[in-house]
PDB file of N, CA, C and O in Angstrom:
ATOM      1  N   MET A   1      99.033  63.159  94.077  1.00  0.00           N
ATOM      2  CA  MET A   1      99.927  64.308  94.242  1.00  0.00           C
ATOM      3  C   MET A   1      99.770  64.815  95.653  1.00  0.00           C
ATOM      4  O   MET A   1      98.650  65.008  96.149  1.00  0.00           O
ATOM      5  N   SER A   2     100.862  64.951  96.353  1.00  0.00           N
ATOM      6  CA  SER A   2     100.867  65.418  97.743  1.00  0.00           C
ATOM      7  C   SER A   2     100.439  66.904  97.819  1.00  0.00           C
ATOM      8  O   SER A   2     100.460  67.614  96.764  1.00  0.00           O
ATOM      9  N   ARG A   3     100.080  67.337  98.983  1.00  0.00           N
ATOM     10  CA  ARG A   3      99.706  68.737  99.182  1.00  0.00           C
ATOM     11  C   ARG A   3     100.832  69.679  98.805  1.00  0.00           C
ATOM     12  O   ARG A   3     100.637  70.742  98.182  1.00  0.00           O
ATOM     13  N   GLU A   4     102.079  69.318  99.201  1.00  0.00           N
ATOM     14  CA  GLU A   4     103.249  70.159  98.858  1.00  0.00           C
ATOM     15  C   GLU A   4     103.470  70.177  97.361  1.00  0.00           C
ATOM     16  O   GLU A   4     103.770  71.237  96.767  1.00  0.00           O
ATOM     17  N   GLU A   5     103.286  69.050  96.648  1.00  0.00           N
ATOM     18  CA  GLU A   5     103.449  69.026  95.199  1.00  0.00           C
ATOM     19  C   GLU A   5     102.353  69.878  94.486  1.00  0.00           C
ATOM     20  O   GLU A   5     102.652  70.590  93.555  1.00  0.00           O
ATOM     21  N   GLN A   6     101.178  69.858  95.066  1.00  0.00           N
ATOM     22  CA  GLN A   6     100.073  70.649  94.535  1.00  0.00           C
ATOM     23  C   GLN A   6     100.404  72.145  94.709  1.00  0.00           C
ATOM     24  O   GLN A   6     100.216  72.967  93.786  1.00  0.00           O
ATOM     25  N   ARG A   7     100.901  72.485  95.882  1.00  0.00           N
ATOM     26  CA  ARG A   7     101.267  73.855  96.173  1.00  0.00           C
ATOM     27  C   ARG A   7     102.368  74.324  95.230  1.00  0.00           C
ATOM     28  O   ARG A   7     102.301  75.454  94.671  1.00  0.00           O
ATOM     29  N   GLN A   8     103.345  73.519  94.972  1.00  0.00           N
ATOM     30  CA  GLN A   8     104.439  73.884  94.065  1.00  0.00           C
ATOM     31  C   GLN A   8     103.932  73.987  92.640  1.00  0.00           C
ATOM     32  O   GLN A   8     104.381  74.886  91.906  1.00  0.00           O
ATOM     33  N   ALA A   9     103.034  73.105  92.256  1.00  0.00           N
ATOM     34  CA  ALA A   9     102.460  73.200  90.899  1.00  0.00           C
ATOM     35  C   ALA A   9     101.665  74.485  90.665  1.00  0.00           C
ATOM     36  O   ALA A   9     101.775  75.126  89.635  1.00  0.00           O
ATOM     37  N   VAL A  10     100.876  74.834  91.695  1.00  0.00           N
ATOM     38  CA  VAL A  10     100.103  76.089  91.607  1.00  0.00           C
ATOM     39  C   VAL A  10     101.060  77.290  91.541  1.00  0.00           C
ATOM     40  O   VAL A  10     100.873  78.239  90.746  1.00  0.00           O
ATOM     41  N   ARG A  11     102.129  77.275  92.347  1.00  0.00           N
ATOM     42  CA  ARG A  11     103.097  78.366  92.336  1.00  0.00           C
ATOM     43  C   ARG A  11     103.764  78.478  90.962  1.00  0.00           C
ATOM     44  O   ARG A  11     103.911  79.570  90.436  1.00  0.00           O
ATOM     45  N   ALA A  12     104.150  77.332  90.378  1.00  0.00           N
ATOM     46  CA  ALA A  12     104.810  77.360  89.070  1.00  0.00           C
ATOM     47  C   ALA A  12     103.838  77.905  87.998  1.00  0.00           C
ATOM     48  O   ALA A  12     104.225  78.650  87.121  1.00  0.00           O
ATOM     49  N   LEU A  13     102.548  77.535  88.112  1.00  0.00           N
ATOM     50  CA  LEU A  13     101.578  78.043  87.161  1.00  0.00           C
ATOM     51  C   LEU A  13     101.439  79.564  87.311  1.00  0.00           C
ATOM     52  O   LEU A  13     101.366  80.269  86.306  1.00  0.00           O
ATOM     53  N   ARG A  14     101.358  80.065  88.516  1.00  0.00           N
ATOM     54  CA  ARG A  14     101.254  81.474  88.749  1.00  0.00           C
ATOM     55  C   ARG A  14     102.453  82.233  88.156  1.00  0.00           C
ATOM     56  O   ARG A  14     102.347  83.273  87.519  1.00  0.00           O
ATOM     57  N   GLU A  15     103.636  81.667  88.427  1.00  0.00           N
ATOM     58  CA  GLU A  15     104.851  82.300  87.890  1.00  0.00           C
ATOM     59  C   GLU A  15     104.856  82.296  86.375  1.00  0.00           C
ATOM     60  O   GLU A  15     105.289  83.270  85.745  1.00  0.00           O
ATOM     61  N   SER A  16     104.369  81.212  85.760  1.00  0.00           N
ATOM     62  CA  SER A  16     104.271  81.143  84.317  1.00  0.00           C
ATOM     63  C   SER A  16     103.284  82.172  83.800  1.00  0.00           C
ATOM     64  O   SER A  16     103.535  82.839  82.750  1.00  0.00           O
ATOM     65  N   LEU A  17     102.132  82.331  84.447  1.00  0.00           N
ATOM     66  CA  LEU A  17     101.176  83.333  84.049  1.00  0.00           C
ATOM     67  C   LEU A  17     101.729  84.731  84.137  1.00  0.00           C
ATOM     68  O   LEU A  17     101.524  85.555  83.238  1.00  0.00           O
ATOM     69  N   ILE A  18     102.476  84.997  85.189  1.00  0.00           N
ATOM     70  CA  ILE A  18     103.083  86.301  85.348  1.00  0.00           C
ATOM     71  C   ILE A  18     104.051  86.591  84.175  1.00  0.00           C
ATOM     72  O   ILE A  18     104.052  87.650  83.586  1.00  0.00           O
ATOM     73  N   ALA A  19     104.863  85.587  83.840  1.00  0.00           N
ATOM     74  CA  ALA A  19     105.795  85.772  82.714  1.00  0.00           C
ATOM     75  C   ALA A  19     105.082  85.978  81.409  1.00  0.00           C
ATOM     76  O   ALA A  19     105.497  86.844  80.629  1.00  0.00           O
ATOM     77  N   GLN A  20     104.032  85.281  81.196  1.00  0.00           N
ATOM     78  CA  GLN A  20     103.239  85.466  79.949  1.00  0.00           C
ATOM     79  C   GLN A  20     102.638  86.875  79.920  1.00  0.00           C
ATOM     80  O   GLN A  20     102.614  87.529  78.862  1.00  0.00           O
ATOM     81  N   LEU A  21     102.093  87.297  81.017  1.00  0.00           N
ATOM     82  CA  LEU A  21     101.505  88.652  81.098  1.00  0.00           C
ATOM     83  C   LEU A  21     102.573  89.727  80.893  1.00  0.00           C
ATOM     84  O   LEU A  21     102.315  90.712  80.179  1.00  0.00           O
ATOM     85  N   GLU A  22     103.746  89.567  81.501  1.00  0.00           N
ATOM     86  CA  GLU A  22     104.796  90.512  81.272  1.00  0.00           C
ATOM     87  C   GLU A  22     105.193  90.598  79.803  1.00  0.00           C
ATOM     88  O   GLU A  22     105.387  91.698  79.268  1.00  0.00           O
ATOM     89  N   GLU A  23     105.253  89.465  79.140  1.00  0.00           N
ATOM     90  CA  GLU A  23     105.569  89.437  77.704  1.00  0.00           C
ATOM     91  C   GLU A  23     104.487  90.120  76.937  1.00  0.00           C
ATOM     92  O   GLU A  23     104.755  90.919  76.005  1.00  0.00           O
ATOM     93  N   LEU A  24     103.233  89.879  77.230  1.00  0.00           N
ATOM     94  CA  LEU A  24     102.111  90.485  76.534  1.00  0.00           C
ATOM     95  C   LEU A  24     102.123  92.013  76.679  1.00  0.00           C
ATOM     96  O   LEU A  24     101.973  92.752  75.734  1.00  0.00           O
ATOM     97  N   TYR A  25     102.304  92.467  77.919  1.00  0.00           N
ATOM     98  CA  TYR A  25     102.335  93.925  78.154  1.00  0.00           C
ATOM     99  C   TYR A  25     103.543  94.572  77.524  1.00  0.00           C
ATOM    100  O   TYR A  25     103.473  95.690  77.002  1.00  0.00           O
ATOM    101  N   GLY A  26     104.677  93.888  77.543  1.00  0.00           N
ATOM    102  CA  GLY A  26     105.847  94.408  76.894  1.00  0.00           C
ATOM    103  C   GLY A  26     105.619  94.616  75.402  1.00  0.00           C
ATOM    104  O   GLY A  26     105.973  95.657  74.829  1.00  0.00           O
ATOM    105  N   ALA A  27     104.958  93.633  74.754  1.00  0.00           N
ATOM    106  CA  ALA A  27     104.664  93.775  73.331  1.00  0.00           C
ATOM    107  C   ALA A  27     103.657  94.901  73.106  1.00  0.00           C
ATOM    108  O   ALA A  27     103.743  95.669  72.095  1.00  0.00           O
ATOM    109  N   ALA A  28     102.715  95.068  74.003  1.00  0.00           N
ATOM    110  CA  ALA A  28     101.725  96.148  73.861  1.00  0.00           C
ATOM    111  C   ALA A  28     102.398  97.524  73.961  1.00  0.00           C
ATOM    112  O   ALA A  28     102.090  98.425  73.194  1.00  0.00           O
ATOM    113  N   PHE A  29     103.333  97.650  74.911  1.00  0.00           N
ATOM    114  CA  PHE A  29     104.051  98.924  75.048  1.00  0.00           C
ATOM    115  C   PHE A  29     104.878  99.204  73.818  1.00  0.00           C
ATOM    116  O   PHE A  29     104.958 100.366  73.356  1.00  0.00           O
ATOM    117  N   GLU A  30     105.535  98.198  73.234  1.00  0.00           N
ATOM    118  CA  GLU A  30     106.324  98.373  72.040  1.00  0.00           C
ATOM    119  C   GLU A  30     105.466  98.820  70.862  1.00  0.00           C
ATOM    120  O   GLU A  30     105.812  99.692  70.109  1.00  0.00           O
ATOM    121  N   GLN A  31     104.301  98.142  70.742  1.00  0.00           N
ATOM    122  CA  GLN A  31     103.371  98.515  69.674  1.00  0.00           C
ATOM    123  C   GLN A  31     102.854  99.951  69.824  1.00  0.00           C
ATOM    124  O   GLN A  31     102.772 100.724  68.880  1.00  0.00           O
ATOM    125  N   LEU A  32     102.570 100.307  71.073  1.00  0.00           N
ATOM    126  CA  LEU A  32     102.066 101.645  71.328  1.00  0.00           C
ATOM    127  C   LEU A  32     103.112 102.695  70.977  1.00  0.00           C
ATOM    128  O   LEU A  32     102.854 103.715  70.393  1.00  0.00           O
ATOM    129  N   ALA A  33     104.362 102.402  71.300  1.00  0.00           N
ATOM    130  CA  ALA A  33     105.441 103.344  71.018  1.00  0.00           C
ATOM    131  C   ALA A  33     105.649 103.553  69.530  1.00  0.00           C
ATOM    132  O   ALA A  33     106.118 104.603  69.105  1.00  0.00           O
ATOM    133  N   SER A  34     105.281 102.583  68.729  1.00  0.00           N
ATOM    134  CA  SER A  34     105.508 102.683  67.299  1.00  0.00           C
ATOM    135  C   SER A  34     104.381 103.381  66.568  1.00  0.00           C
ATOM    136  O   SER A  34     104.463 103.588  65.362  1.00  0.00           O
ATOM    137  N   GLN A  35     103.343 103.740  67.252  1.00  0.00           N
ATOM    138  CA  GLN A  35     102.180 104.375  66.637  1.00  0.00           C
ATOM    139  C   GLN A  35     102.314 105.904  66.616  1.00  0.00           C
ATOM    140  O   GLN A  35     102.949 106.467  67.502  1.00  0.00           O
ATOM    141  N   ASN A  36     101.704 106.543  65.698  1.00  0.00           N
ATOM    142  CA  ASN A  36     101.699 108.015  65.636  1.00  0.00           C
ATOM    143  C   ASN A  36     100.392 108.531  66.191  1.00  0.00           C
ATOM    144  O   ASN A  36      99.535 108.994  65.443  1.00  0.00           O
ATOM    145  N   LEU A  37     100.246 108.451  67.474  1.00  0.00           N
ATOM    146  CA  LEU A  37      99.006 108.854  68.108  1.00  0.00           C
ATOM    147  C   LEU A  37      99.115 110.220  68.798  1.00  0.00           C
ATOM    148  O   LEU A  37      98.147 110.703  69.365  1.00  0.00           O
ATOM    149  N   GLY A  38     100.267 110.802  68.771  1.00  0.00           N
ATOM    150  CA  GLY A  38     100.455 112.081  69.467  1.00  0.00           C
ATOM    151  C   GLY A  38     100.782 111.802  70.937  1.00  0.00           C
ATOM    152  O   GLY A  38     100.408 110.739  71.481  1.00  0.00           O
ATOM    153  N   GLU A  39     101.400 112.754  71.572  1.00  0.00           N
ATOM    154  CA  GLU A  39     101.797 112.577  72.948  1.00  0.00           C
ATOM    155  C   GLU A  39     100.632 112.334  73.911  1.00  0.00           C
ATOM    156  O   GLU A  39     100.726 111.486  74.794  1.00  0.00           O
ATOM    157  N   GLY A  40      99.574 113.074  73.755  1.00  0.00           N
ATOM    158  CA  GLY A  40      98.406 112.903  74.629  1.00  0.00           C
ATOM    159  C   GLY A  40      97.793 111.525  74.536  1.00  0.00           C
ATOM    160  O   GLY A  40      97.479 110.913  75.530  1.00  0.00           O
ATOM    161  N   GLY A  41      97.628 111.064  73.310  1.00  0.00           N
ATOM    162  CA  GLY A  41      96.997 109.727  73.127  1.00  0.00           C
ATOM    163  C   GLY A  41      97.872 108.629  73.649  1.00  0.00           C
ATOM    164  O   GLY A  41      97.394 107.687  74.329  1.00  0.00           O
ATOM    165  N   ILE A  42      99.157 108.722  73.409  1.00  0.00           N
ATOM    166  CA  ILE A  42     100.105 107.730  73.886  1.00  0.00           C
ATOM    167  C   ILE A  42     100.136 107.750  75.424  1.00  0.00           C
ATOM    168  O   ILE A  42     100.175 106.723  76.075  1.00  0.00           O
ATOM    169  N   ALA A  43     100.144 108.969  75.989  1.00  0.00           N
ATOM    170  CA  ALA A  43     100.202 109.081  77.475  1.00  0.00           C
ATOM    171  C   ALA A  43      98.982 108.442  78.116  1.00  0.00           C
ATOM    172  O   ALA A  43      99.085 107.726  79.084  1.00  0.00           O
ATOM    173  N   ARG A  44      97.786 108.713  77.540  1.00  0.00           N
ATOM    174  CA  ARG A  44      96.571 108.120  78.095  1.00  0.00           C
ATOM    175  C   ARG A  44      96.540 106.569  77.982  1.00  0.00           C
ATOM    176  O   ARG A  44      96.261 105.869  78.956  1.00  0.00           O
ATOM    177  N   LEU A  45      96.931 106.068  76.819  1.00  0.00           N
ATOM    178  CA  LEU A  45      96.996 104.641  76.638  1.00  0.00           C
ATOM    179  C   LEU A  45      98.067 103.979  77.494  1.00  0.00           C
ATOM    180  O   LEU A  45      97.853 102.875  78.018  1.00  0.00           O
ATOM    181  N   THR A  46      99.164 104.625  77.653  1.00  0.00           N
ATOM    182  CA  THR A  46     100.225 104.106  78.496  1.00  0.00           C
ATOM    183  C   THR A  46      99.748 104.016  79.943  1.00  0.00           C
ATOM    184  O   THR A  46      99.985 102.989  80.608  1.00  0.00           O
ATOM    185  N   GLN A  47      99.049 105.022  80.401  1.00  0.00           N
ATOM    186  CA  GLN A  47      98.536 105.002  81.770  1.00  0.00           C
ATOM    187  C   GLN A  47      97.511 103.852  81.953  1.00  0.00           C
ATOM    188  O   GLN A  47      97.534 103.137  82.922  1.00  0.00           O
ATOM    189  N   LEU A  48      96.635 103.681  80.942  1.00  0.00           N
ATOM    190  CA  LEU A  48      95.656 102.582  81.036  1.00  0.00           C
ATOM    191  C   LEU A  48      96.382 101.228  81.016  1.00  0.00           C
ATOM    192  O   LEU A  48      95.973 100.334  81.758  1.00  0.00           O
ATOM    193  N   LEU A  49      97.385 101.063  80.195  1.00  0.00           N
ATOM    194  CA  LEU A  49      98.135  99.813  80.143  1.00  0.00           C
ATOM    195  C   LEU A  49      98.833  99.547  81.480  1.00  0.00           C
ATOM    196  O   LEU A  49      98.869  98.412  81.941  1.00  0.00           O
ATOM    197  N   LEU A  50      99.432 100.562  82.032  1.00  0.00           N
ATOM    198  CA  LEU A  50     100.101 100.397  83.341  1.00  0.00           C
ATOM    199  C   LEU A  50      99.144  99.956  84.440  1.00  0.00           C
ATOM    200  O   LEU A  50      99.428  99.092  85.238  1.00  0.00           O
ATOM    201  N   ARG A  51      97.943 100.596  84.437  1.00  0.00           N
ATOM    202  CA  ARG A  51      96.950 100.247  85.429  1.00  0.00           C
ATOM    203  C   ARG A  51      96.446  98.795  85.206  1.00  0.00           C
ATOM    204  O   ARG A  51      96.252  98.059  86.132  1.00  0.00           O
ATOM    205  N   SER A  52      96.252  98.459  83.954  1.00  0.00           N
ATOM    206  CA  SER A  52      95.792  97.140  83.634  1.00  0.00           C
ATOM    207  C   SER A  52      96.849  96.072  84.017  1.00  0.00           C
ATOM    208  O   SER A  52      96.510  95.037  84.599  1.00  0.00           O
ATOM    209  N   ARG A  53      98.106  96.379  83.722  1.00  0.00           N
ATOM    210  CA  ARG A  53      99.186  95.455  84.048  1.00  0.00           C
ATOM    211  C   ARG A  53      99.246  95.238  85.576  1.00  0.00           C
ATOM    212  O   ARG A  53      99.379  94.122  86.065  1.00  0.00           O
ATOM    213  N   GLU A  54      99.197  96.324  86.300  1.00  0.00           N
ATOM    214  CA  GLU A  54      99.212  96.249  87.761  1.00  0.00           C
ATOM    215  C   GLU A  54      98.065  95.394  88.308  1.00  0.00           C
ATOM    216  O   GLU A  54      98.261  94.557  89.174  1.00  0.00           O
ATOM    217  N   ALA A  55      96.873  95.643  87.802  1.00  0.00           N
ATOM    218  CA  ALA A  55      95.695  94.866  88.250  1.00  0.00           C
ATOM    219  C   ALA A  55      95.801  93.386  87.883  1.00  0.00           C
ATOM    220  O   ALA A  55      95.264  92.526  88.625  1.00  0.00           O
ATOM    221  N   ALA A  56      96.427  93.090  86.775  1.00  0.00           N
ATOM    222  CA  ALA A  56      96.554  91.706  86.339  1.00  0.00           C
ATOM    223  C   ALA A  56      97.661  90.955  87.059  1.00  0.00           C
ATOM    224  O   ALA A  56      97.472  89.762  87.445  1.00  0.00           O
ATOM    225  N   ILE A  57      98.762  91.570  87.344  1.00  0.00           N
ATOM    226  CA  ILE A  57      99.941  90.882  87.860  1.00  0.00           C
ATOM    227  C   ILE A  57     100.004  90.884  89.379  1.00  0.00           C
ATOM    228  O   ILE A  57     100.407  89.900  90.007  1.00  0.00           O
ATOM    229  N   THR A  58      99.684  91.994  90.011  1.00  0.00           N
ATOM    230  CA  THR A  58      99.818  92.127  91.441  1.00  0.00           C
ATOM    231  C   THR A  58      99.133  91.020  92.256  1.00  0.00           C
ATOM    232  O   THR A  58      99.793  90.430  93.137  1.00  0.00           O
ATOM    233  N   PRO A  59      97.859  90.667  91.971  1.00  0.00           N
ATOM    234  CA  PRO A  59      97.278  89.621  92.759  1.00  0.00           C
ATOM    235  C   PRO A  59      98.006  88.249  92.623  1.00  0.00           C
ATOM    236  O   PRO A  59      98.101  87.529  93.623  1.00  0.00           O
ATOM    237  N   LEU A  60      98.557  87.952  91.460  1.00  0.00           N
ATOM    238  CA  LEU A  60      99.313  86.754  91.317  1.00  0.00           C
ATOM    239  C   LEU A  60     100.603  86.774  92.094  1.00  0.00           C
ATOM    240  O   LEU A  60     100.984  85.802  92.727  1.00  0.00           O
ATOM    241  N   GLN A  61     101.277  87.919  92.102  1.00  0.00           N
ATOM    242  CA  GLN A  61     102.539  88.062  92.868  1.00  0.00           C
ATOM    243  C   GLN A  61     102.273  88.013  94.371  1.00  0.00           C
ATOM    244  O   GLN A  61     103.002  87.370  95.118  1.00  0.00           O
ATOM    245  N   GLU A  62     101.196  88.678  94.794  1.00  0.00           N
ATOM    246  CA  GLU A  62     100.885  88.669  96.227  1.00  0.00           C
ATOM    247  C   GLU A  62     100.634  87.272  96.763  1.00  0.00           C
ATOM    248  O   GLU A  62     100.969  86.918  97.858  1.00  0.00           O
ATOM    249  N   GLU A  63      99.925  86.464  95.946  1.00  0.00           N
ATOM    250  CA  GLU A  63      99.632  85.096  96.372  1.00  0.00           C
ATOM    251  C   GLU A  63     100.882  84.270  96.442  1.00  0.00           C
ATOM    252  O   GLU A  63     101.036  83.457  97.333  1.00  0.00           O
ATOM    253  N   ILE A  64     101.854  84.488  95.575  1.00  0.00           N
ATOM    254  CA  ILE A  64     103.107  83.783  95.631  1.00  0.00           C
ATOM    255  C   ILE A  64     103.898  84.177  96.863  1.00  0.00           C
ATOM    256  O   ILE A  64     104.495  83.361  97.517  1.00  0.00           O
ATOM    257  N   GLU A  65     103.834  85.465  97.191  1.00  0.00           N
ATOM    258  CA  GLU A  65     104.655  85.980  98.304  1.00  0.00           C
ATOM    259  C   GLU A  65     103.944  85.809  99.623  1.00  0.00           C
ATOM    260  O   GLU A  65     104.570  86.008 100.711  1.00  0.00           O
ATOM    261  N   ALA A  66     102.667  85.409  99.674  1.00  0.00           N
ATOM    262  CA  ALA A  66     101.915  85.238 100.908  1.00  0.00           C
ATOM    263  C   ALA A  66     102.564  84.106 101.728  1.00  0.00           C
ATOM    264  O   ALA A  66     102.885  83.035 101.172  1.00  0.00           O
ATOM    265  N   PRO A  67     102.625  84.259 103.032  1.00  0.00           N
ATOM    266  CA  PRO A  67     103.164  83.206 103.859  1.00  0.00           C
ATOM    267  C   PRO A  67     102.202  82.066 103.906  1.00  0.00           C
ATOM    268  O   PRO A  67     100.966  82.228 103.864  1.00  0.00           O
ATOM    269  N   LEU A  68     102.765  80.857 103.956  1.00  0.00           N
ATOM    270  CA  LEU A  68     101.948  79.654 104.052  1.00  0.00           C
ATOM    271  C   LEU A  68     101.603  79.397 105.531  1.00  0.00           C
ATOM    272  O   LEU A  68     102.512  79.269 106.377  1.00  0.00           O
ATOM    273  N   ILE A  69     100.327  79.366 105.872  1.00  0.00           N
ATOM    274  CA  ILE A  69      99.875  79.074 107.225  1.00  0.00           C
ATOM    275  C   ILE A  69      99.477  77.633 107.229  1.00  0.00           C
ATOM    276  O   ILE A  69      98.512  77.199 106.575  1.00  0.00           O
ATOM    277  N   THR A  70     100.166  76.839 108.019  1.00  0.00           N
ATOM    278  CA  THR A  70      99.860  75.393 108.061  1.00  0.00           C
ATOM    279  C   THR A  70      99.051  75.004 109.283  1.00  0.00           C
ATOM    280  O   THR A  70      98.428  73.974 109.313  1.00  0.00           O
ATOM    281  N   ARG A  71      99.087  75.847 110.348  1.00  0.00           N
ATOM    282  CA  ARG A  71      98.255  75.542 111.508  1.00  0.00           C
ATOM    283  C   ARG A  71      98.049  76.842 112.289  1.00  0.00           C
ATOM    284  O   ARG A  71      98.773  77.821 112.124  1.00  0.00           O
ATOM    285  N   ALA A  72      97.067  76.792 113.111  1.00  0.00           N
ATOM    286  CA  ALA A  72      96.733  77.972 113.949  1.00  0.00           C
ATOM    287  C   ALA A  72      97.818  78.217 114.972  1.00  0.00           C
ATOM    288  O   ALA A  72      98.452  77.248 115.457  1.00  0.00           O
ATOM    289  N   PRO A  73      98.073  79.468 115.321  1.00  0.00           N
ATOM    290  CA  PRO A  73      99.076  79.735 116.359  1.00  0.00           C
ATOM    291  C   PRO A  73      98.642  79.166 117.715  1.00  0.00           C
ATOM    292  O   PRO A  73      97.445  79.031 118.016  1.00  0.00           O
ATOM    293  N   GLU A  74      99.640  78.840 118.474  1.00  0.00           N
ATOM    294  CA  GLU A  74      99.349  78.321 119.826  1.00  0.00           C
ATOM    295  C   GLU A  74      98.687  79.371 120.680  1.00  0.00           C
ATOM    296  O   GLU A  74      99.019  80.529 120.643  1.00  0.00           O
ATOM    297  N   GLN A  75      97.681  78.942 121.445  1.00  0.00           N
ATOM    298  CA  GLN A  75      97.016  79.848 122.350  1.00  0.00           C
ATOM    299  C   GLN A  75      97.755  79.913 123.702  1.00  0.00           C
ATOM    300  O   GLN A  75      98.063  78.818 124.205  1.00  0.00           O
ATOM    301  N   PRO A  76      98.000  81.051 124.245  1.00  0.00           N
ATOM    302  CA  PRO A  76      98.650  81.142 125.557  1.00  0.00           C
ATOM    303  C   PRO A  76      97.723  80.563 126.634  1.00  0.00           C
ATOM    304  O   PRO A  76      96.489  80.675 126.521  1.00  0.00           O
ATOM    305  N   PRO A  77      98.313  79.966 127.699  1.00  0.00           N
ATOM    306  CA  PRO A  77      97.424  79.440 128.778  1.00  0.00           C
ATOM    307  C   PRO A  77      96.633  80.568 129.446  1.00  0.00           C
ATOM    308  O   PRO A  77      97.099  81.671 129.616  1.00  0.00           O
ATOM    309  N   ALA A  78      95.449  80.236 129.825  1.00  0.00           N
ATOM    310  CA  ALA A  78      94.569  81.287 130.457  1.00  0.00           C
ATOM    311  C   ALA A  78      94.796  81.356 131.899  1.00  0.00           C
ATOM    312  O   ALA A  78      95.294  80.551 132.598  1.00  0.00           O
TER     313      ALA A  78
END
């Protein structure tokens, strides 16, 4: 497998993981909404879920969006 193919495979895996996490968190929010926990309990759990989702998904997205550096920049003549 070439380096480019490896890079594309890793990107596809990250995107798949993000989709799975989005589905999981969506289901968790739906389940939370259907519970009779009172506004305070739901608000606290919602905030925790949002923080957890952000911590789980953001690093994967940032890596996908990071620019690919293939070589060092040219040094100006001294």
